[in-house]
């Protein structure tokens, strides 16, 4: 028996508005929502020094620890909890401490390559791709990286031209074909309302996740 989570994947280029979409479609749905930022699954690079870590291509699929993400999703979907790593953009590495994540009604996997891995795609109930023009995305990225991630403008521009843009074209954009829905311009109000309604229905509607979860808990309780 599997835990009745509804799993949503939200992909899209850097600065597309994935986090905003994730927040808006889930904030009124249930307390039982887990957000899994793909960033938390960047490989542990503790064996490199900071200067080396600064040179890594963080937009290539190889930068992520897919096995760990697959394993964590499988565990959550079978009712277990996981220790999710946390990421620190300033040091380009995982933080020392992880956080415990319990299974919830809704799980949102969000990140540039959220629709890249076949096994993960198979675990997603709804696949979204947020599509926003590249000029808007780079402007947001500059603002965010300089203000929140302690980067300098020249570095952000170099990184954008050398890795972010080519990887977007080679790996991220093509995952659009795996999407069930493409959301234009990020927080598109109509798309948000429809998706919110869909999630409400999945969680609270007749035969929805909340009911299935009670069955799950009863069955597990009977076995223990
Ligand atoms: O939030 P967003 O989807 O933009 O996060 C992904 C981006 O974070 C990637 O485009 C990658 O270039 C960037 N990144 C970075 N430095 C790291 C890890 C990721 O600039 N250490």
PDB file of C-alpha atoms and ligand atoms in Angstrom:
ATOM      1  CA  UNK A   1       0.000   0.000   0.000  1.00  0.00           C
ATOM      2  CA  UNK A   2       1.407   3.405  -0.906  1.00  0.00           C
ATOM      3  CA  UNK A   3       0.970   6.674   0.948  1.00  0.00           C
ATOM      4  CA  UNK A   4      -1.605   8.770  -0.924  1.00  0.00           C
ATOM      5  CA  UNK A   5       0.465  11.841  -1.716  1.00  0.00           C
ATOM      6  CA  UNK A   6      -0.316  13.871  -4.815  1.00  0.00           C
ATOM      7  CA  UNK A   7       3.084  14.654  -6.317  1.00  0.00           C
ATOM      8  CA  UNK A   8       3.573  17.743  -8.469  1.00  0.00           C
ATOM      9  CA  UNK A   9       6.745  18.523 -10.431  1.00  0.00           C
ATOM     10  CA  UNK A  10       7.467  22.149 -11.336  1.00  0.00           C
ATOM     11  CA  UNK A  11      10.267  22.729 -13.829  1.00  0.00           C
ATOM     12  CA  UNK A  12      11.404  25.753 -15.819  1.00  0.00           C
ATOM     13  CA  UNK A  13      14.441  27.916 -16.372  1.00  0.00           C
ATOM     14  CA  UNK A  14      16.191  29.896 -13.686  1.00  0.00           C
ATOM     15  CA  UNK A  15      14.102  32.879 -12.591  1.00  0.00           C
ATOM     16  CA  UNK A  16      10.961  31.558 -14.316  1.00  0.00           C
ATOM     17  CA  UNK A  17       8.857  31.855 -11.156  1.00  0.00           C
ATOM     18  CA  UNK A  18       8.711  28.169 -10.118  1.00  0.00           C
ATOM     19  CA  UNK A  19       8.809  28.897  -6.399  1.00  0.00           C
ATOM     20  CA  UNK A  20       6.040  31.480  -6.692  1.00  0.00           C
ATOM     21  CA  UNK A  21       3.836  29.057  -8.626  1.00  0.00           C
ATOM     22  CA  UNK A  22       4.534  26.357  -6.046  1.00  0.00           C
ATOM     23  CA  UNK A  23       3.595  28.673  -3.169  1.00  0.00           C
ATOM     24  CA  UNK A  24       0.475  30.066  -4.821  1.00  0.00           C
ATOM     25  CA  UNK A  25      -1.003  26.727  -5.847  1.00  0.00           C
ATOM     26  CA  UNK A  26      -0.458  25.128  -2.450  1.00  0.00           C
ATOM     27  CA  UNK A  27      -0.888  27.884   0.152  1.00  0.00           C
ATOM     28  CA  UNK A  28      -4.640  27.458   0.587  1.00  0.00           C
ATOM     29  CA  UNK A  29      -4.839  23.753  -0.096  1.00  0.00           C
ATOM     30  CA  UNK A  30      -3.651  21.978   3.003  1.00  0.00           C
ATOM     31  CA  UNK A  31      -1.215  22.210   5.880  1.00  0.00           C
ATOM     32  CA  UNK A  32       0.003  18.912   4.619  1.00  0.00           C
ATOM     33  CA  UNK A  33       2.321  20.120   1.852  1.00  0.00           C
ATOM     34  CA  UNK A  34       6.027  19.379   1.424  1.00  0.00           C
ATOM     35  CA  UNK A  35       8.213  21.388  -0.934  1.00  0.00           C
ATOM     36  CA  UNK A  36      11.263  19.588  -2.224  1.00  0.00           C
ATOM     37  CA  UNK A  37      13.596  22.062  -3.927  1.00  0.00           C
ATOM     38  CA  UNK A  38      15.835  20.225  -6.365  1.00  0.00           C
ATOM     39  CA  UNK A  39      18.668  22.522  -5.190  1.00  0.00           C
ATOM     40  CA  UNK A  40      18.796  20.491  -1.983  1.00  0.00           C
ATOM     41  CA  UNK A  41      19.931  17.553  -4.071  1.00  0.00           C
ATOM     42  CA  UNK A  42      23.021  19.190  -5.552  1.00  0.00           C
ATOM     43  CA  UNK A  43      25.849  16.723  -4.979  1.00  0.00           C
ATOM     44  CA  UNK A  44      27.902  17.065  -1.838  1.00  0.00           C
ATOM     45  CA  UNK A  45      31.087  18.850  -2.978  1.00  0.00           C
ATOM     46  CA  UNK A  46      32.928  18.891   0.328  1.00  0.00           C
ATOM     47  CA  UNK A  47      35.935  17.253  -1.335  1.00  0.00           C
ATOM     48  CA  UNK A  48      36.470  20.463  -3.387  1.00  0.00           C
ATOM     49  CA  UNK A  49      37.619  23.810  -2.045  1.00  0.00           C
ATOM     50  CA  UNK A  50      35.529  26.954  -2.500  1.00  0.00           C
ATOM     51  CA  UNK A  51      37.442  28.159  -5.586  1.00  0.00           C
ATOM     52  CA  UNK A  52      36.863  24.779  -7.244  1.00  0.00           C
ATOM     53  CA  UNK A  53      33.210  24.704  -6.261  1.00  0.00           C
ATOM     54  CA  UNK A  54      32.738  28.130  -7.850  1.00  0.00           C
ATOM     55  CA  UNK A  55      33.754  26.624 -11.200  1.00  0.00           C
ATOM     56  CA  UNK A  56      31.218  23.775 -11.211  1.00  0.00           C
ATOM     57  CA  UNK A  57      28.492  23.680 -13.857  1.00  0.00           C
ATOM     58  CA  UNK A  58      25.369  23.764 -11.679  1.00  0.00           C
ATOM     59  CA  UNK A  59      22.981  23.626 -14.614  1.00  0.00           C
ATOM     60  CA  UNK A  60      24.121  20.231 -15.916  1.00  0.00           C
ATOM     61  CA  UNK A  61      22.107  17.161 -14.852  1.00  0.00           C
ATOM     62  CA  UNK A  62      25.329  15.617 -13.503  1.00  0.00           C
ATOM     63  CA  UNK A  63      25.383  18.257 -10.753  1.00  0.00           C
ATOM     64  CA  UNK A  64      22.458  16.552  -8.996  1.00  0.00           C
ATOM     65  CA  UNK A  65      22.341  13.417  -6.869  1.00  0.00           C
ATOM     66  CA  UNK A  66      19.412  11.781  -8.647  1.00  0.00           C
ATOM     67  CA  UNK A  67      19.686   8.477  -6.767  1.00  0.00           C
ATOM     68  CA  UNK A  68      19.132  10.221  -3.467  1.00  0.00           C
ATOM     69  CA  UNK A  69      16.136  12.194  -4.731  1.00  0.00           C
ATOM     70  CA  UNK A  70      14.559   9.032  -6.195  1.00  0.00           C
ATOM     71  CA  UNK A  71      15.138   7.169  -2.958  1.00  0.00           C
ATOM     72  CA  UNK A  72      13.632   9.988  -0.876  1.00  0.00           C
ATOM     73  CA  UNK A  73      10.539  10.249  -3.035  1.00  0.00           C
ATOM     74  CA  UNK A  74      10.044   6.490  -2.939  1.00  0.00           C
ATOM     75  CA  UNK A  75      10.353   6.512   0.845  1.00  0.00           C
ATOM     76  CA  UNK A  76       7.849   9.363   1.237  1.00  0.00           C
ATOM     77  CA  UNK A  77       5.434   7.599  -1.100  1.00  0.00           C
ATOM     78  CA  UNK A  78       5.629   4.457   0.968  1.00  0.00           C
ATOM     79  CA  UNK A  79       4.845   6.386   4.159  1.00  0.00           C
ATOM     80  CA  UNK A  80       8.359   6.834   5.574  1.00  0.00           C
ATOM     81  CA  UNK A  81      10.175  10.028   6.576  1.00  0.00           C
ATOM     82  CA  UNK A  82      13.461  11.226   5.065  1.00  0.00           C
ATOM     83  CA  UNK A  83      16.391  13.425   6.046  1.00  0.00           C
ATOM     84  CA  UNK A  84      16.366  16.052   3.287  1.00  0.00           C
ATOM     85  CA  UNK A  85      19.673  17.861   2.740  1.00  0.00           C
ATOM     86  CA  UNK A  86      19.714  21.676   2.770  1.00  0.00           C
ATOM     87  CA  UNK A  87      21.693  23.797   0.333  1.00  0.00           C
ATOM     88  CA  UNK A  88      23.799  26.891   0.891  1.00  0.00           C
ATOM     89  CA  UNK A  89      24.316  28.969  -2.287  1.00  0.00           C
ATOM     90  CA  UNK A  90      26.965  31.143  -0.700  1.00  0.00           C
ATOM     91  CA  UNK A  91      29.368  28.264  -0.102  1.00  0.00           C
ATOM     92  CA  UNK A  92      28.164  26.206  -3.096  1.00  0.00           C
ATOM     93  CA  UNK A  93      27.583  23.184  -0.930  1.00  0.00           C
ATOM     94  CA  UNK A  94      25.177  21.344   1.318  1.00  0.00           C
ATOM     95  CA  UNK A  95      24.695  22.613   4.827  1.00  0.00           C
ATOM     96  CA  UNK A  96      25.865  20.378   7.634  1.00  0.00           C
ATOM     97  CA  UNK A  97      22.343  19.759   8.895  1.00  0.00           C
ATOM     98  CA  UNK A  98      19.468  18.054   7.074  1.00  0.00           C
ATOM     99  CA  UNK A  99      15.775  18.424   7.923  1.00  0.00           C
ATOM    100  CA  UNK A 100      13.319  15.634   8.619  1.00  0.00           C
ATOM    101  CA  UNK A 101      10.460  15.479   6.131  1.00  0.00           C
ATOM    102  CA  UNK A 102       7.325  13.432   6.770  1.00  0.00           C
ATOM    103  CA  UNK A 103       4.943  12.206   4.065  1.00  0.00           C
ATOM    104  CA  UNK A 104       2.200  14.724   3.285  1.00  0.00           C
ATOM    105  CA  UNK A 105      -0.950  15.005   1.128  1.00  0.00           C
ATOM    106  CA  UNK A 106       0.875  17.103  -1.459  1.00  0.00           C
ATOM    107  CA  UNK A 107       4.546  16.928  -2.397  1.00  0.00           C
ATOM    108  CA  UNK A 108       6.007  19.519  -4.765  1.00  0.00           C
ATOM    109  CA  UNK A 109       9.330  18.794  -6.441  1.00  0.00           C
ATOM    110  CA  UNK A 110      10.576  22.056  -7.817  1.00  0.00           C
ATOM    111  CA  UNK A 111      13.677  22.936  -9.806  1.00  0.00           C
ATOM    112  CA  UNK A 112      15.255  23.605 -13.181  1.00  0.00           C
ATOM    113  CA  UNK A 113      15.409  19.875 -13.983  1.00  0.00           C
ATOM    114  CA  UNK A 114      12.358  18.649 -12.057  1.00  0.00           C
ATOM    115  CA  UNK A 115      11.070  16.964 -15.230  1.00  0.00           C
ATOM    116  CA  UNK A 116      14.422  15.539 -16.349  1.00  0.00           C
ATOM    117  CA  UNK A 117      14.744  12.133 -14.704  1.00  0.00           C
ATOM    118  CA  UNK A 118      12.568   9.359 -16.074  1.00  0.00           C
ATOM    119  CA  UNK A 119      12.070   7.529 -12.776  1.00  0.00           C
ATOM    120  CA  UNK A 120      11.110  10.774 -11.058  1.00  0.00           C
ATOM    121  CA  UNK A 121       8.748  11.710 -13.863  1.00  0.00           C
ATOM    122  CA  UNK A 122       7.024   8.385 -13.318  1.00  0.00           C
ATOM    123  CA  UNK A 123       6.428   9.273  -9.669  1.00  0.00           C
ATOM    124  CA  UNK A 124       4.852  12.641 -10.517  1.00  0.00           C
ATOM    125  CA  UNK A 125       1.048  12.904 -10.752  1.00  0.00           C
ATOM    126  CA  UNK A 126       1.173  16.334 -12.380  1.00  0.00           C
ATOM    127  CA  UNK A 127       4.046  17.777 -14.391  1.00  0.00           C
ATOM    128  CA  UNK A 128       4.233  21.547 -14.836  1.00  0.00           C
ATOM    129  CA  UNK A 129       6.685  23.637 -16.814  1.00  0.00           C
ATOM    130  CA  UNK A 130       6.810  27.350 -16.085  1.00  0.00           C
ATOM    131  CA  UNK A 131       7.727  29.300 -19.194  1.00  0.00           C
ATOM    132  CA  UNK A 132       8.977  32.852 -18.869  1.00  0.00           C
ATOM    133  CA  UNK A 133      10.959  34.918 -21.378  1.00  0.00           C
ATOM    134  CA  UNK A 134      14.735  34.683 -21.035  1.00  0.00           C
ATOM    135  CA  UNK A 135      15.175  38.452 -20.594  1.00  0.00           C
ATOM    136  CA  UNK A 136      12.814  38.498 -17.627  1.00  0.00           C
ATOM    137  CA  UNK A 137      14.543  35.452 -16.154  1.00  0.00           C
ATOM    138  CA  UNK A 138      18.063  36.879 -16.358  1.00  0.00           C
ATOM    139  CA  UNK A 139      16.938  40.163 -14.806  1.00  0.00           C
ATOM    140  CA  UNK A 140      15.401  38.274 -11.889  1.00  0.00           C
ATOM    141  CA  UNK A 141      18.470  36.109 -11.605  1.00  0.00           C
ATOM    142  CA  UNK A 142      20.817  39.100 -11.412  1.00  0.00           C
ATOM    143  CA  UNK A 143      18.696  40.672  -8.709  1.00  0.00           C
ATOM    144  CA  UNK A 144      18.453  37.464  -6.696  1.00  0.00           C
ATOM    145  CA  UNK A 145      22.088  36.362  -7.007  1.00  0.00           C
ATOM    146  CA  UNK A 146      23.486  39.761  -6.132  1.00  0.00           C
ATOM    147  CA  UNK A 147      21.076  40.573  -3.309  1.00  0.00           C
ATOM    148  CA  UNK A 148      20.413  37.150  -1.759  1.00  0.00           C
ATOM    149  CA  UNK A 149      23.245  34.917  -2.834  1.00  0.00           C
ATOM    150  CA  UNK A 150      26.189  37.277  -2.298  1.00  0.00           C
ATOM    151  CA  UNK A 151      27.440  37.225  -5.929  1.00  0.00           C
ATOM    152  CA  UNK A 152      28.922  40.048  -8.020  1.00  0.00           C
ATOM    153  CA  UNK A 153      27.356  41.229 -11.264  1.00  0.00           C
ATOM    154  CA  UNK A 154      30.285  40.243 -13.471  1.00  0.00           C
ATOM    155  CA  UNK A 155      30.274  36.698 -12.083  1.00  0.00           C
ATOM    156  CA  UNK A 156      26.528  36.332 -12.629  1.00  0.00           C
ATOM    157  CA  UNK A 157      26.845  37.447 -16.251  1.00  0.00           C
ATOM    158  CA  UNK A 158      29.833  35.136 -16.926  1.00  0.00           C
ATOM    159  CA  UNK A 159      28.022  32.169 -15.400  1.00  0.00           C
ATOM    160  CA  UNK A 160      24.869  32.938 -17.357  1.00  0.00           C
ATOM    161  CA  UNK A 161      26.676  32.999 -20.688  1.00  0.00           C
ATOM    162  CA  UNK A 162      29.038  30.084 -20.051  1.00  0.00           C
ATOM    163  CA  UNK A 163      26.720  27.531 -18.421  1.00  0.00           C
ATOM    164  CA  UNK A 164      23.225  28.707 -17.451  1.00  0.00           C
ATOM    165  CA  UNK A 165      22.056  29.646 -20.950  1.00  0.00           C
ATOM    166  CA  UNK A 166      23.629  26.737 -22.903  1.00  0.00           C
ATOM    167  CA  UNK A 167      22.448  24.164 -20.343  1.00  0.00           C
ATOM    168  CA  UNK A 168      18.987  25.681 -20.426  1.00  0.00           C
ATOM    169  CA  UNK A 169      18.859  25.152 -24.167  1.00  0.00           C
ATOM    170  CA  UNK A 170      20.412  21.683 -24.066  1.00  0.00           C
ATOM    171  CA  UNK A 171      18.723  20.110 -21.032  1.00  0.00           C
ATOM    172  CA  UNK A 172      16.041  22.226 -19.387  1.00  0.00           C
ATOM    173  CA  UNK A 173      13.942  23.518 -22.285  1.00  0.00           C
ATOM    174  CA  UNK A 174      13.628  20.024 -23.831  1.00  0.00           C
ATOM    175  CA  UNK A 175      11.962  18.715 -20.634  1.00  0.00           C
ATOM    176  CA  UNK A 176       8.959  20.831 -21.593  1.00  0.00           C
ATOM    177  CA  UNK A 177       7.790  17.889 -23.676  1.00  0.00           C
ATOM    178  CA  UNK A 178       7.261  15.889 -20.471  1.00  0.00           C
ATOM    179  CA  UNK A 179       4.927  18.525 -19.028  1.00  0.00           C
ATOM    180  CA  UNK A 180       1.180  18.015 -18.714  1.00  0.00           C
ATOM    181  CA  UNK A 181       0.783  21.783 -18.647  1.00  0.00           C
ATOM    182  CA  UNK A 182       2.952  24.732 -19.610  1.00  0.00           C
ATOM    183  CA  UNK A 183       2.290  27.823 -17.533  1.00  0.00           C
ATOM    184  CA  UNK A 184       3.072  31.004 -19.415  1.00  0.00           C
ATOM    185  CA  UNK A 185       4.645  33.893 -17.539  1.00  0.00           C
ATOM    186  CA  UNK A 186       4.959  32.222 -14.169  1.00  0.00           C
ATOM    187  CA  UNK A 187       2.250  33.337 -11.821  1.00  0.00           C
ATOM    188  CA  UNK A 188      -0.492  33.460 -14.454  1.00  0.00           C
ATOM    189  CA  UNK A 189      -3.633  34.035 -12.389  1.00  0.00           C
ATOM    190  CA  UNK A 190      -5.997  31.785 -14.346  1.00  0.00           C
ATOM    191  CA  UNK A 191      -3.503  28.901 -14.366  1.00  0.00           C
ATOM    192  CA  UNK A 192      -2.911  29.321 -10.630  1.00  0.00           C
ATOM    193  CA  UNK A 193      -6.645  29.290  -9.865  1.00  0.00           C
ATOM    194  CA  UNK A 194      -7.238  26.166 -11.928  1.00  0.00           C
ATOM    195  CA  UNK A 195      -4.286  24.347 -10.404  1.00  0.00           C
ATOM    196  CA  UNK A 196      -5.294  25.352  -6.911  1.00  0.00           C
ATOM    197  CA  UNK A 197      -8.772  23.985  -7.575  1.00  0.00           C
ATOM    198  CA  UNK A 198      -7.285  20.745  -8.876  1.00  0.00           C
ATOM    199  CA  UNK A 199      -5.171  20.309  -5.749  1.00  0.00           C
ATOM    200  CA  UNK A 200      -8.099  21.183  -3.447  1.00  0.00           C
ATOM    201  CA  UNK A 201     -10.098  18.503  -5.173  1.00  0.00           C
ATOM    202  CA  UNK A 202      -7.311  15.924  -4.957  1.00  0.00           C
ATOM    203  CA  UNK A 203      -6.828  16.547  -1.257  1.00  0.00           C
ATOM    204  CA  UNK A 204     -10.297  17.368   0.062  1.00  0.00           C
ATOM    205  CA  UNK A 205     -12.649  16.154  -2.677  1.00  0.00           C
ATOM    206  CA  UNK A 206     -14.721  13.009  -2.460  1.00  0.00           C
ATOM    207  CA  UNK A 207     -12.361  10.047  -2.303  1.00  0.00           C
ATOM    208  CA  UNK A 208      -9.460  12.512  -2.116  1.00  0.00           C
ATOM    209  CA  UNK A 209      -6.086  12.158  -0.402  1.00  0.00           C
ATOM    210  CA  UNK A 210      -7.346  13.039   3.082  1.00  0.00           C
ATOM    211  CA  UNK A 211      -9.744  10.063   3.010  1.00  0.00           C
ATOM    212  CA  UNK A 212      -7.184   7.755   1.498  1.00  0.00           C
ATOM    213  CA  UNK A 213      -4.697   8.803   4.147  1.00  0.00           C
ATOM    214  CA  UNK A 214      -7.126   7.777   6.893  1.00  0.00           C
ATOM    215  CA  UNK A 215      -7.399   4.352   5.228  1.00  0.00           C
ATOM    216  CA  UNK A 216      -3.607   4.155   4.984  1.00  0.00           C
ATOM    217  CA  UNK A 217      -3.159   5.042   8.644  1.00  0.00           C
ATOM    218  CA  UNK A 218      -5.832   2.539   9.687  1.00  0.00           C
ATOM    219  CA  UNK A 219      -4.200  -0.243   7.666  1.00  0.00           C
ATOM    220  CA  UNK A 220      -0.717   0.533   8.980  1.00  0.00           C
ATOM    221  CA  UNK A 221      -2.177   0.733  12.511  1.00  0.00           C
ATOM    222  CA  UNK A 222      -3.811  -2.693  12.092  1.00  0.00           C
ATOM    223  CA  UNK A 223      -0.483  -4.186  11.075  1.00  0.00           C
ATOM    224  CA  UNK A 224       1.524  -2.800  13.980  1.00  0.00           C
TER     225      UNK A 224
HETATM  226  O1  LIG B   1      16.179  28.842  -8.148  1.00  0.00           O
HETATM  227  P1  LIG B   1      16.735  28.424  -9.482  1.00  0.00           P
HETATM  228  O2  LIG B   1      15.889  27.430 -10.182  1.00  0.00           O
HETATM  229  O3  LIG B   1      17.160  29.556 -10.346  1.00  0.00           O
HETATM  230  O4  LIG B   1      18.098  27.653  -9.060  1.00  0.00           O
HETATM  231  C1  LIG B   1      18.883  26.999 -10.005  1.00  0.00           C
HETATM  232  C2  LIG B   1      20.090  27.819 -10.389  1.00  0.00           C
HETATM  233  O5  LIG B   1      20.976  27.933  -9.299  1.00  0.00           O
HETATM  234  C3  LIG B   1      20.865  27.176 -11.519  1.00  0.00           C
HETATM  235  O6  LIG B   1      20.605  27.860 -12.724  1.00  0.00           O
HETATM  236  C4  LIG B   1      22.335  27.292 -11.077  1.00  0.00           C
HETATM  237  O7  LIG B   1      23.127  27.980 -12.014  1.00  0.00           O
HETATM  238  C5  LIG B   1      22.268  28.109  -9.805  1.00  0.00           C
HETATM  239  N1  LIG B   1      23.273  27.711  -8.824  1.00  0.00           N
HETATM  240  C6  LIG B   1      24.316  28.579  -8.546  1.00  0.00           C
HETATM  241  N2  LIG B   1      25.252  28.220  -7.620  1.00  0.00           N
HETATM  242  C7  LIG B   1      25.181  27.038  -6.984  1.00  0.00           C
HETATM  243  C8  LIG B   1      24.131  26.140  -7.259  1.00  0.00           C
HETATM  244  C9  LIG B   1      23.191  26.515  -8.197  1.00  0.00           C
HETATM  245  O8  LIG B   1      24.395  29.673  -9.130  1.00  0.00           O
HETATM  246  N3  LIG B   1      26.104  26.740  -6.093  1.00  0.00           N
END
